[in-house]
Coordinates of C-alpha atoms in Angstrom, one line a residue:
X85 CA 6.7 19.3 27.7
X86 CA 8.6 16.7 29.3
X87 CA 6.7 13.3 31.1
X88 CA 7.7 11.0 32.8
X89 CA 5.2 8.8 34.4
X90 CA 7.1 5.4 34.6
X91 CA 10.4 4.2 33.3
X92 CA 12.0 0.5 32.7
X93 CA 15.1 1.9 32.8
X94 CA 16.0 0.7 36.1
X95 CA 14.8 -2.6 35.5
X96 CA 16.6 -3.0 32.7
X97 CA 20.1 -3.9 31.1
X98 CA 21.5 -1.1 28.9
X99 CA 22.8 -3.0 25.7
X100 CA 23.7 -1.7 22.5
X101 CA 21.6 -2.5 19.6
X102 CA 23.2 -4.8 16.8
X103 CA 22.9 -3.3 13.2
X104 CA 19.8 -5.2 12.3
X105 CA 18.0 -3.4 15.3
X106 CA 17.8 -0.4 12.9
X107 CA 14.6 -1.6 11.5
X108 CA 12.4 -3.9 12.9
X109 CA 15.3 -6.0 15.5
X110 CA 16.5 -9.3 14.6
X111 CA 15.8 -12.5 16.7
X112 CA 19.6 -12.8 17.6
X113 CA 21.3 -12.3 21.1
X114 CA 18.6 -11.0 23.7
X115 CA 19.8 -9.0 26.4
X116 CA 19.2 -9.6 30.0
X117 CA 15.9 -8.6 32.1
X118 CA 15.6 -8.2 35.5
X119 CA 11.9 -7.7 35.1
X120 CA 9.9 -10.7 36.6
X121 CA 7.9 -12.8 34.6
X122 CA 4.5 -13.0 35.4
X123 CA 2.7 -16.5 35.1
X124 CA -0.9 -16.1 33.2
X125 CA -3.7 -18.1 34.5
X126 CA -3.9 -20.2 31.8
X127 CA -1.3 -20.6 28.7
X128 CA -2.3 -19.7 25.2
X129 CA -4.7 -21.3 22.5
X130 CA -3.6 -21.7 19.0
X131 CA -6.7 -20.1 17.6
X132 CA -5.3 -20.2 13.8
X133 CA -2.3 -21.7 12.1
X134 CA -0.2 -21.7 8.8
X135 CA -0.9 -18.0 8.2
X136 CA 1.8 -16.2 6.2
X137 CA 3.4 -13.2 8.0
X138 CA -0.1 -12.2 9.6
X139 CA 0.1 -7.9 10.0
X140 CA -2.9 -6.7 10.8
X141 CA -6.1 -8.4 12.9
X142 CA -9.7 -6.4 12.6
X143 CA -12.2 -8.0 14.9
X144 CA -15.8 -7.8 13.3
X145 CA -19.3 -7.4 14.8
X146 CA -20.4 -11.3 14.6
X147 CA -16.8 -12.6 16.4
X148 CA -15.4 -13.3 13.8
X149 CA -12.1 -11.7 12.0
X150 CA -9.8 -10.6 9.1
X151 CA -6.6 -10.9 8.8
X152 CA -3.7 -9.2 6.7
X153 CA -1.0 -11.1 5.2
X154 CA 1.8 -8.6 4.6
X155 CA 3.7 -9.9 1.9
X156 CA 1.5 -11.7 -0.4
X157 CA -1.4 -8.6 0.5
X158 CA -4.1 -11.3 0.9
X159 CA -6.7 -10.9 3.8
X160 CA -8.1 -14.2 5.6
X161 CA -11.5 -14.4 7.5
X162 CA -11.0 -16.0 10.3
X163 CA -13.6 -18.6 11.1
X164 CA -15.0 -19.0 15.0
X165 CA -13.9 -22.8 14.2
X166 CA -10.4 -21.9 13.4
X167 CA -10.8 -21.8 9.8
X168 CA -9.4 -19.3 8.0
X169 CA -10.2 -18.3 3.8
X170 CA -9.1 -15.9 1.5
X171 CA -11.7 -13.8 1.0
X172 CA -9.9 -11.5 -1.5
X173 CA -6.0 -9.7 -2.4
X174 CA -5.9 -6.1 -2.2
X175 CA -4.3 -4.8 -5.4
X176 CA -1.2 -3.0 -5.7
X177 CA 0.3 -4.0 -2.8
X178 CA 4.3 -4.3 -3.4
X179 CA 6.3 -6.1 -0.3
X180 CA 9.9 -5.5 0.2
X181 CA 11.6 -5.4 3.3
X182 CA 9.1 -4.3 6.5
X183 CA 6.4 -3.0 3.9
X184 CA 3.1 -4.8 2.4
X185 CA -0.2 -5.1 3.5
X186 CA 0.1 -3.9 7.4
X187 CA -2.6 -2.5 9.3
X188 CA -5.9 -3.4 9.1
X189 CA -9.4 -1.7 10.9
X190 CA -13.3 -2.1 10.7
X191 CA -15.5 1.2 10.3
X192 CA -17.4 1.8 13.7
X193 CA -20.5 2.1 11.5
X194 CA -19.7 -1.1 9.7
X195 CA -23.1 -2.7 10.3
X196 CA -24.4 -0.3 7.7
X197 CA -21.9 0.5 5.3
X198 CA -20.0 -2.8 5.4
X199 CA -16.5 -1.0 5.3
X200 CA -12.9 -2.2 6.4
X201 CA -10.0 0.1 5.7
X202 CA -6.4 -1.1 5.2
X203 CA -3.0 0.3 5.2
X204 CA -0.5 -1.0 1.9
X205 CA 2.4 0.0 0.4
X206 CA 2.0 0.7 -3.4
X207 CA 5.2 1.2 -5.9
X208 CA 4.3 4.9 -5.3
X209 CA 3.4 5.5 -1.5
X210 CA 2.3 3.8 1.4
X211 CA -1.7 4.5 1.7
X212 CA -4.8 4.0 3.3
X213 CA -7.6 2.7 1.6
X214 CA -11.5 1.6 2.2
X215 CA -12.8 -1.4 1.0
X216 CA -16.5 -3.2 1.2
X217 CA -16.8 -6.5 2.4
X218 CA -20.5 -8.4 2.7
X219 CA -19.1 -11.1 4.3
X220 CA -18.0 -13.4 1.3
X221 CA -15.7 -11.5 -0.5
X222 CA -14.0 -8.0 -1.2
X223 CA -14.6 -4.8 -3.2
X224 CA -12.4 -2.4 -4.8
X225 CA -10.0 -0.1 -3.0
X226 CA -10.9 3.2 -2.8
X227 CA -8.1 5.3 -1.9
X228 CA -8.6 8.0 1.5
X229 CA -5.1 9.3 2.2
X230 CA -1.5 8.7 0.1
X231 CA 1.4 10.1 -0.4
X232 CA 3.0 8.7 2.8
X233 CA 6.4 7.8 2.4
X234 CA 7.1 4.3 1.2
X235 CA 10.7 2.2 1.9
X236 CA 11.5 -1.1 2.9
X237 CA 12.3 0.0 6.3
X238 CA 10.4 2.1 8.9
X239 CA 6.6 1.9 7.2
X240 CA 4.7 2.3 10.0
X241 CA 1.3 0.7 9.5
X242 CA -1.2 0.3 12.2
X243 CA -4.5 2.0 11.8
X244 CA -7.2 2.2 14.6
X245 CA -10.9 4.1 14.9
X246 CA -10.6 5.6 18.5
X247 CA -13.0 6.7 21.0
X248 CA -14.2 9.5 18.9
X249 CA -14.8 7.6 15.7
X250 CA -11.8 9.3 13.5
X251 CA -9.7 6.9 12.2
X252 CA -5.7 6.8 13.6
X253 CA -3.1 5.7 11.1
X254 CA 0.8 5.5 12.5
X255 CA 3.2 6.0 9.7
X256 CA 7.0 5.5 9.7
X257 CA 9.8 8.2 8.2
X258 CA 10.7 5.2 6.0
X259 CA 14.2 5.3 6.4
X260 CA 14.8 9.6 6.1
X261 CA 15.5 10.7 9.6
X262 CA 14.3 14.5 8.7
X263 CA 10.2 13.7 7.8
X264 CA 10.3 12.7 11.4
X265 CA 9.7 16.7 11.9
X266 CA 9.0 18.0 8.8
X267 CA 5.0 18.8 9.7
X268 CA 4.9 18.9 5.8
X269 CA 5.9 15.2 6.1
X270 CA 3.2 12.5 6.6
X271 CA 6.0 10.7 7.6
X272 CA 7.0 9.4 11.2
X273 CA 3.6 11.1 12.2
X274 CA 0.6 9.3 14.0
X275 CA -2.2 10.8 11.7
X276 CA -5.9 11.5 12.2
X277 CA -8.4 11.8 10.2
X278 CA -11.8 11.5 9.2
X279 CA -13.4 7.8 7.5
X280 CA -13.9 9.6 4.2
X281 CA -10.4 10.8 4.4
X282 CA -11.2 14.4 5.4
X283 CA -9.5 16.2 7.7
X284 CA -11.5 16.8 10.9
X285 CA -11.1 20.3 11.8
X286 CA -10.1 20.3 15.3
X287 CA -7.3 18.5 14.3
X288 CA -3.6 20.6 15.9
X289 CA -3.3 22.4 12.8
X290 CA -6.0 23.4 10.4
X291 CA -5.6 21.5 7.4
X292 CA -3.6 18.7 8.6
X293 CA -3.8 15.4 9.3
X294 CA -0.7 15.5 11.6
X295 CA -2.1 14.4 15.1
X296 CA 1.2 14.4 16.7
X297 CA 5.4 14.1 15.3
X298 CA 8.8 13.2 15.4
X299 CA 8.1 9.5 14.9
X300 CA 10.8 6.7 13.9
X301 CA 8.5 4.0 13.4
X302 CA 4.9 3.9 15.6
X303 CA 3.3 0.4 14.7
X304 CA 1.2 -0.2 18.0
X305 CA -2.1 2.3 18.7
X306 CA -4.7 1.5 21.3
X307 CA -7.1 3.8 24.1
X308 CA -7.8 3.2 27.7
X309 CA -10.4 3.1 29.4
X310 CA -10.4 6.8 30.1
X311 CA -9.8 7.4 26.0
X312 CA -6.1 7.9 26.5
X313 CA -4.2 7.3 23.4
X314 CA -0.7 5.1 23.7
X315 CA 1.7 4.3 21.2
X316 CA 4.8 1.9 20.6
X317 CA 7.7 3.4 19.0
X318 CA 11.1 1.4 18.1
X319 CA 13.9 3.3 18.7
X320 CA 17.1 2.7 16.9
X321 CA 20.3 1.9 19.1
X322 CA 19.2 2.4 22.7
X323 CA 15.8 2.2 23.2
X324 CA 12.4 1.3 22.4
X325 CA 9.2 2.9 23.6
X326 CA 5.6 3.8 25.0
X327 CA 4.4 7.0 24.4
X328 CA 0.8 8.8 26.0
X329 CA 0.1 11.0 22.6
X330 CA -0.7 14.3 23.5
X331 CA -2.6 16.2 20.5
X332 CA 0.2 18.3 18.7
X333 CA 2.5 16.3 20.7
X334 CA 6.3 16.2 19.0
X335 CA 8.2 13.0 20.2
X336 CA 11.6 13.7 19.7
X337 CA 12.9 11.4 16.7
X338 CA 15.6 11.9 15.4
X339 CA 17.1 14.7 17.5
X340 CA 16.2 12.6 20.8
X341 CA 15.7 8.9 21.5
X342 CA 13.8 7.8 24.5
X343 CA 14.1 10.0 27.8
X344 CA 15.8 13.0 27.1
X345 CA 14.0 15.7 29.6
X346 CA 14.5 18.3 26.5
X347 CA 12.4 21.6 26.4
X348 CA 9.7 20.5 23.4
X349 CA 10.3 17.1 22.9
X350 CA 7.2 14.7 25.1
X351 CA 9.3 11.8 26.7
X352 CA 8.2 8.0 26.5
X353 CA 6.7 7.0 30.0
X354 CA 7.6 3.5 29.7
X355 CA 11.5 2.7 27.7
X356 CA 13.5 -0.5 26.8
X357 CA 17.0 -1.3 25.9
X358 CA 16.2 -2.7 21.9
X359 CA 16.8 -6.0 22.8
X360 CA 14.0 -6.2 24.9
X361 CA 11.3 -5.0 22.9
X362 CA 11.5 -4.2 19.3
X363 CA 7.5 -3.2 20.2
X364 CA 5.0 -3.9 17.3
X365 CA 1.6 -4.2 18.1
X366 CA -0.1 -2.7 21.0
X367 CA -3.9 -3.5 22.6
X368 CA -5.7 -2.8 26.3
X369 CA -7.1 -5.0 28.0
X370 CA -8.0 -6.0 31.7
X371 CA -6.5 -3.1 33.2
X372 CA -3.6 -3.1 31.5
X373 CA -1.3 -2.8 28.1
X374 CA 0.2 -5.1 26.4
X375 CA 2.7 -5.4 23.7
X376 CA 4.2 -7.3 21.3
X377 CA 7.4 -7.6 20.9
X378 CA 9.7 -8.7 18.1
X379 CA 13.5 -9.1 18.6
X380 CA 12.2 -9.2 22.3
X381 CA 10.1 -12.7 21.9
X382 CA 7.7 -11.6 24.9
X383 CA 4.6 -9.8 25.8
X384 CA 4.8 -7.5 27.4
X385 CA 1.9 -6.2 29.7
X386 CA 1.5 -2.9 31.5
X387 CA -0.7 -2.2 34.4
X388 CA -2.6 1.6 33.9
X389 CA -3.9 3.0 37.2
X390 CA -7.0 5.3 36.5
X391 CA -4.6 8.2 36.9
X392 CA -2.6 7.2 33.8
X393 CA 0.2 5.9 35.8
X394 CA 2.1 3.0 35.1
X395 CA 2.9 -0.4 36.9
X396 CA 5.7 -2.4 36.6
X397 CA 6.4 -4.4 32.8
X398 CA 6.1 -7.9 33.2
X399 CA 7.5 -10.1 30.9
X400 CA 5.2 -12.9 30.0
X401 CA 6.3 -16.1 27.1
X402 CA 10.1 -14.8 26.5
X403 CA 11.3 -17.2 24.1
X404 CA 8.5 -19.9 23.7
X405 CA 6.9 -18.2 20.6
X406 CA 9.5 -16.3 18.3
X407 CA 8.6 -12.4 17.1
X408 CA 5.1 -11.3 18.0
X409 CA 3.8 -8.8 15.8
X410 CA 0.2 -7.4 16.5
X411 CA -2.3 -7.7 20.2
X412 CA -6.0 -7.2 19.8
X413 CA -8.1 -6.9 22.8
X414 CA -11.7 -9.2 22.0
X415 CA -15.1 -8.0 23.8
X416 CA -14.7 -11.0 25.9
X417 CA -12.1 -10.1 27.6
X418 CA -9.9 -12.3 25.8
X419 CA -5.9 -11.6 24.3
X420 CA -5.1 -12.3 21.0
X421 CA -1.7 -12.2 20.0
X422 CA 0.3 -13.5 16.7
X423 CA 3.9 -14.5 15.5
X424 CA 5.9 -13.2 13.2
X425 CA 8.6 -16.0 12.3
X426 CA 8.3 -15.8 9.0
X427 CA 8.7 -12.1 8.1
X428 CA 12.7 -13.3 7.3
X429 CA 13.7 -12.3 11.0
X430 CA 12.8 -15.1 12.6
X431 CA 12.9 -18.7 13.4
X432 CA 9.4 -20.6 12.2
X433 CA 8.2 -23.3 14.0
X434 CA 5.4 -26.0 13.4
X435 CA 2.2 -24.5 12.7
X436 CA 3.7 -20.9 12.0
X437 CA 3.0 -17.8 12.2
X438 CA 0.0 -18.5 14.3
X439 CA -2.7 -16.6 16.4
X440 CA -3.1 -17.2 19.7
X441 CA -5.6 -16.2 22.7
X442 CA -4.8 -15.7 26.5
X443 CA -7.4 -15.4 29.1
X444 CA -5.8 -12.6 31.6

């Protein structure tokens, strides 16, 4: 089951990962890129300010958006003027460490049923729930799928409807190496299910929500054009990467990290040395991926041919931001991406964390 479609490996300088680079990377000592920057047509817009270690971004149907604050497990709507309000907390969230209120998505059939789901981390679990939202304020969680495994470290958290309406939630083996391939485990799994919280039944094995495994920590989801599913994954001392999920799919984590070429393991098709990277957030757009990365201070962007093959990474912003956490692709064409320089790694400047918009 090994792939390989496209590697970094060549571009890039092998360092070894400090100890903070076993969770989510500290800002400290970059490594080296040979990689070559490549210039955007225009530079960014500051689209919102003063936001509070923003997590997840859910674009809705009029242009406007919500937005997760992870550690006080507020969500903002964002305004088309810049504005943003708190529209409503989600109860029960506890932050500590990497966990919170993370991931955040709108139901595909959200012009009738008004419905926004959100990934939290509870005293008990980490969870999914739905919520209602009629465009001034929230409802009440109602819980779709617990019981995934909860720590300070390694929650996962992105959620995402893809091409086929299920809803995609990446979870994190919070710290215990072994869920990573326990299929009994939900986690370090990327899990699919149904909006209600069923399980659909084509699903890799009857019954489960397990879509594929051997996860350390997935926090970026997002489908090309031809429905392809990709995935970020940090790695822990080496290297970081981008994985094509293949239904069923077992990635490795913890008996391998990044290429390994081992009978039953599906090798990342794009890898960085952790320094690099630290990928969070994940979007396509304009031909091409891009990702966000955290100890790496970049974005990084991806072309996809229409075969699923890779271009060459190019490095765009290293250093002028801080830690970007999450990319969202907008109708328009558009890139938004957001900081992360107050989630206690990083380095906050005026006006932070922000959002901000690049036209490719």
């Amino acid at each position: 089951m090994g792939r390989r479609l496209f590697s970094a490996a060549a571009l890039l300088v092998v360092v070894t990962c400090a100890a903070a680079c076993q969770s989510e990377g500290s800002s400290a000592q970059p490594s080296t890129t040979t990689a070559v920057a490549a210039p955007a047509d225009t530079e960014p817009t500051v689209i919102a300010a003063d936001l509070d270690v923003p997590w997840g971004i859910a674009l809705l149907p009029d242009g406007t958006a919500l937005i997760a604050e992870r550690d006080s497990g507020a969500i903002r709507h964002l305004q088309a003027n810049g504005d943003t309000t708190v529209i409503g907390e989600v109860p029960g969230v506890e932050a500590q460490g990497e966990s919170g209120l993370l991931g955040l998505a709108v139901s595909p059939a959200y012009a009738t049923d008004q419905t926004i789901y959100a990934y939290l981390t509870t005293s008990d679990d980490n969870r999914v729930v739905a919520l209602r939202f009629d465009g001034r304020s929230l409802g009440e969680p109602a819980p779709i799928l617990t019981g995934i495994p909860a720590g300070s470290i390694h929650d996962g958290g992105r959620i995402a409807f893809g091409p086929d309406d299920k809803l995609y939630v990446a979870t994190g083996e919070a710290g215990d190496r072994p869920r990573a391939q326990d299929p009994s485990s939900l986690g370090g799994k990327i899990l699919r299910i149904n909006p209600d919280g069923s399980i659909p039944a084509d699903n890799p094995t009857p019954g489960s929500p397990v879509w594929s495994l051997g996860h350390r920590n997935v926090q970026g989801l997002a489908w090309d054009d031809a429905g392809r599913l990709w995935a970020t994954e940090f790695g822990a001392n080496t290297w970081d990467e981008v994985n094509l999920i293949e239904p069923g799919g077992n990635y490795g984590w913890p008996e391998v990290e990044g290429q390994s070429d081992e009978a039953g393991f599906v090798d990342p098709v794009v890898q960085w040395s952790t320094g690099e990277a630290s990928p969070s957030g994940l979007a396509f757009q304009d031909g091409a991926l891009w990702v966000a990365a955290l100890r790496g201070e970049r974005l990084w962007r991806i072309p996809v041919a229409g075969d699923g093959s890779l271009g060459e990474p190019q490095s765009l912003f290293e250093g002028e931001y801080g830690r970007l956490r999450t990319v969202v692709g907008t109708p328009d064409g558009a890139v938004w991406f957001s900081t992360s320089n107050r989630d206690g790694r990083g380095d906050p400047a005026e006006g932070d964390d922000r959002i901000l918009m690049l036209r490719p």
